[in-house]
Short mmCIF file of C-alpha atoms in Angstrom, two decimals:
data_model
loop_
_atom_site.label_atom_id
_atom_site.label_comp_id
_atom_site.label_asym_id
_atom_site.label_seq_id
_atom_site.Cartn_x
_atom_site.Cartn_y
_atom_site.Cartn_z
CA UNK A 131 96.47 101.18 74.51
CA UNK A 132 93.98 98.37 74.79
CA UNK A 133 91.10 101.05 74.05
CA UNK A 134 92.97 102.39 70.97
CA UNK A 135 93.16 99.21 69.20
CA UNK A 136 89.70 98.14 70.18
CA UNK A 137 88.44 101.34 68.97
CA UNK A 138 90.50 100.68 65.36
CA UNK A 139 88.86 97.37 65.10
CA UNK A 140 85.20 98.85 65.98
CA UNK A 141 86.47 101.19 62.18
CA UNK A 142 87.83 98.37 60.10
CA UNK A 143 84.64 96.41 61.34
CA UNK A 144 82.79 99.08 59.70
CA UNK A 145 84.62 100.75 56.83
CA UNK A 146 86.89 97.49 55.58
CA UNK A 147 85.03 94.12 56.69
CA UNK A 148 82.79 92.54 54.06
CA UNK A 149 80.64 90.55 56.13
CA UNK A 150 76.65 89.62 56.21
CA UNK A 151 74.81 92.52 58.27
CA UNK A 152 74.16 89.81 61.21
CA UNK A 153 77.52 89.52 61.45
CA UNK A 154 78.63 92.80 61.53
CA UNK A 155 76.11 93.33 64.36
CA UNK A 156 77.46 90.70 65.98
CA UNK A 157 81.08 91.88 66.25
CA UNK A 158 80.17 95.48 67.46
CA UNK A 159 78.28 93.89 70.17
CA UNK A 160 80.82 91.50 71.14
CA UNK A 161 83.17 94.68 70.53
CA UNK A 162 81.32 96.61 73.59
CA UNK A 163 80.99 93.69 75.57
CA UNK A 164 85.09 94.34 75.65
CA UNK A 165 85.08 97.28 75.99
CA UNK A 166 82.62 97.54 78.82
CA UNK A 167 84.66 94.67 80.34
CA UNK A 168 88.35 96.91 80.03
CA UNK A 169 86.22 100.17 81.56
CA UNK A 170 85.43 98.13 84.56
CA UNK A 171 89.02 96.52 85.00
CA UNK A 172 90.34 99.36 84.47
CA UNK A 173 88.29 101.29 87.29
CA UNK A 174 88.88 98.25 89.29
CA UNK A 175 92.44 98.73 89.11
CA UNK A 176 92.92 102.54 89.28
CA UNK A 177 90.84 101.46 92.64
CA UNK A 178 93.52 98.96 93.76
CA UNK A 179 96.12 101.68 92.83
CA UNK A 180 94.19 104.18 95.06
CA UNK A 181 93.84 101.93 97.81
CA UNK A 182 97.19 101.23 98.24
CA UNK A 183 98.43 104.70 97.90
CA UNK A 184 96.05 106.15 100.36
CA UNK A 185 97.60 103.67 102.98
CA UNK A 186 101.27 105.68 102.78
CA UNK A 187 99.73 108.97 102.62
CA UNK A 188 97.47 108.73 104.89
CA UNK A 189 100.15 107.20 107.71
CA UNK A 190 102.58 109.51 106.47
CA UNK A 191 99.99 112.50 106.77
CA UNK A 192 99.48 111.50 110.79
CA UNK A 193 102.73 111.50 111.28
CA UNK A 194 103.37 114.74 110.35
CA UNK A 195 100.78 115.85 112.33
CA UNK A 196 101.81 113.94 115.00
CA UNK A 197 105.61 115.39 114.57
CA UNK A 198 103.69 119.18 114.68
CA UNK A 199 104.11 119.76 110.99
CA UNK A 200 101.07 121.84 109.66
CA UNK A 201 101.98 121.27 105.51
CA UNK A 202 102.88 118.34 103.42
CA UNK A 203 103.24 117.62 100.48
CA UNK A 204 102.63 114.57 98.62
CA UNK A 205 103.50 112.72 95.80
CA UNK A 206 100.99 109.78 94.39
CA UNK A 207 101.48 107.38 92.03
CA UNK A 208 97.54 107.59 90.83
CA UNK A 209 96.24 108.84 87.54
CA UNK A 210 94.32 111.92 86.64
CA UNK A 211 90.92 109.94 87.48
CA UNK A 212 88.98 113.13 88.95
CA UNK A 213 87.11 110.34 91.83
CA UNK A 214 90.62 108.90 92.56
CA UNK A 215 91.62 112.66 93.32
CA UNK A 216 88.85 113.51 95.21
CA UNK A 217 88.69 110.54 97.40
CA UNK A 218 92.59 111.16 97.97
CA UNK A 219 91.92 114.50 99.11
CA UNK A 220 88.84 113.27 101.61
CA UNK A 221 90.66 110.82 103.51
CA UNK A 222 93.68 113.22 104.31
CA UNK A 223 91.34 115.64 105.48
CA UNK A 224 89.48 113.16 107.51
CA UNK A 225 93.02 111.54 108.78
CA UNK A 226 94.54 115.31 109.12
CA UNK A 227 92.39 117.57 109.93
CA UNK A 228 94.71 120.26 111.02
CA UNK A 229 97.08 119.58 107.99
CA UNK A 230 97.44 122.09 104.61
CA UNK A 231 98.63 119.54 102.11
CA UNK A 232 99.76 119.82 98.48
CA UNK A 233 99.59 116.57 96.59
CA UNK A 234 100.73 115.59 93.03
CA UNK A 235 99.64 113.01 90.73
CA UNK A 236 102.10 111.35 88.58
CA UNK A 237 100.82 108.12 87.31
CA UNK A 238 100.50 109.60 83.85
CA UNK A 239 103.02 110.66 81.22
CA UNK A 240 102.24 113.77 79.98
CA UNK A 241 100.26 116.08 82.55
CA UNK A 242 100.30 116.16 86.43
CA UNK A 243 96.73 117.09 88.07
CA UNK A 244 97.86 119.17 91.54
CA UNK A 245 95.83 120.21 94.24
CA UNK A 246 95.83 121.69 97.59
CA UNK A 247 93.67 121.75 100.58
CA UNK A 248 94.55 124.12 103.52
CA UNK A 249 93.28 124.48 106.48
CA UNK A 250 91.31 127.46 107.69
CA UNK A 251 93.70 128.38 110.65
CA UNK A 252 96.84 128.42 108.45
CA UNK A 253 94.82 130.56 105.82
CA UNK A 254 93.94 133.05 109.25
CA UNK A 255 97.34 132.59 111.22
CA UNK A 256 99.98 132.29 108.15
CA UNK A 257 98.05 133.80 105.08
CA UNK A 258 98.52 130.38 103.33
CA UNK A 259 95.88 129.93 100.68
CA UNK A 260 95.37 126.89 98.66
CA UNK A 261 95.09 128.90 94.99
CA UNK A 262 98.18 130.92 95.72
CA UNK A 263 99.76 127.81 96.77
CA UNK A 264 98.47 126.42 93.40
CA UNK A 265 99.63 128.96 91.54
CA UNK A 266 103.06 129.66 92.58
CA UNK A 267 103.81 125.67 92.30
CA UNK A 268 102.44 125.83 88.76
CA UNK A 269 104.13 128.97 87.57
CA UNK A 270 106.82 128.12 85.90
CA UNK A 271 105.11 125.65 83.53
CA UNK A 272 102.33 128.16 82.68
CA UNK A 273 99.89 125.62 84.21
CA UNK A 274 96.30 125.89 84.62
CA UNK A 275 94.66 125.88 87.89
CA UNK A 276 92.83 127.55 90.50
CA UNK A 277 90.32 127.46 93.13
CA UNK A 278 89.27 128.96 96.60
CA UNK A 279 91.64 129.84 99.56
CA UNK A 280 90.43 126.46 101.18
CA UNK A 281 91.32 124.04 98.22
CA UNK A 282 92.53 124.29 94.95
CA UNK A 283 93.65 122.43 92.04
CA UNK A 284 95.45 122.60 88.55
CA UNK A 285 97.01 120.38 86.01
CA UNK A 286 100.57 120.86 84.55
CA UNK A 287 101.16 119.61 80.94
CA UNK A 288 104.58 117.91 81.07
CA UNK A 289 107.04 119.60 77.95
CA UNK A 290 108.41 116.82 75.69
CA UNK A 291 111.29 117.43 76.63
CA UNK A 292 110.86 116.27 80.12
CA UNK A 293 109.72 113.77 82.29
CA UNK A 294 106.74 113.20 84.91
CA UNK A 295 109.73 112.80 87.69
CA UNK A 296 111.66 115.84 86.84
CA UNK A 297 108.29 118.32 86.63
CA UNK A 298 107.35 116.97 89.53
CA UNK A 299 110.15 117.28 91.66
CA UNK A 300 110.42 120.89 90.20
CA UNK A 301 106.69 121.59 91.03
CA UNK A 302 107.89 120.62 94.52
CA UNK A 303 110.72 122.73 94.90
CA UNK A 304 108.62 125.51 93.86
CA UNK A 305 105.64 124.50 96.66
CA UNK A 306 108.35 124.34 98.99
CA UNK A 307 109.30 127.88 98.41
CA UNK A 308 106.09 129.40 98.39
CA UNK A 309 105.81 128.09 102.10
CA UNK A 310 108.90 130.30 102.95
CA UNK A 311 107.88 133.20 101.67
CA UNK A 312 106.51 135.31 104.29
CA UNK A 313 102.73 136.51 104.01
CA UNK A 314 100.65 138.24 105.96
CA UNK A 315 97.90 136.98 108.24
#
């Protein structure tokens, strides 16, 4: 929001504003002072955000390994940032090794990024494979995705008339059922 309206101001600066030349320079530099300043609060924050998230998943991704659960799935409260994602997706890996996991972010309004990792014994003991996982999950909402049998990943565009919570608990009904179905080894 903050990045909209700066961006309108940079245009009336330019098309509307009758001002000396100095001055115009002058307010589109102190215009991308601000907005360099709200890219790095922003990162800052979507950091925080990360942070904290990673704390629950990652105890809650021992414990299922500790309970002898081989799957999980998550849901995160993170944006679509594609570093916030990745770095999500290290740590479980490092915390679970022996854990296939599905994880969905829903910190945004109108898409949900999903990805899976899974491990290479359940792909050779269970035939579980992270883009079939991928694609089952994001079937019904025709979303786009794919990836190797080790990891995976897609993004579902949430219909207007629905919300982040309700795709998202349907996208984990349907990961749930793809780890019934039986498949071969």
């Amino acid at each position: 929001r903050m990045e909209a309206t700066l961006s309108q101001f940079r245009v009336e600066i330019d098309t509307q504003l009758v001002l000396r030349q100095v001055t115009k320079t002058e307010a589109r530099e102190r215009l991308d002072t601000l907005q360099r300043q709200l890219l790095t609060w922003k990162k800052k924050a979507v950091a925080a955000q990360v942070d904290a998230v990673l704390v629950q998943v990652l105890a809650e991704a021992r414990a299922r390994v500790a309970e002898g659960h081989t799957t999980a799935l998550f849901t995160l409260p993170i944006t679509s940032d594609a570093a916030a994602i990745k770095r999500t997706m290290d740590e479980v890996k490092k915390a679970a090794p022996t854990l296939s996991f599905l994880c969905m972010a829903t910190g945004e309004t109108d898409k949900i990024p999903v990805f899976a990792v899974v491990t290479e014994t359940a792909t050779q003991q269970r035939g579980l494979k992270a883009n079939e996982w991928i694609q089952a999950t994001m079937q019904q909402f025709q979303g786009r995705g794919g990836g190797k049998p080790s990891n995976a990943q897609g993004t579902v565009v949430v219909p207007a008339a629905g919300t982040v919570g309700e795709v998202a608990q349907q996208l984990q009904q349907a990961a749930d059922a793809f780890l019934l179905r039986p498949r071969a080894a």
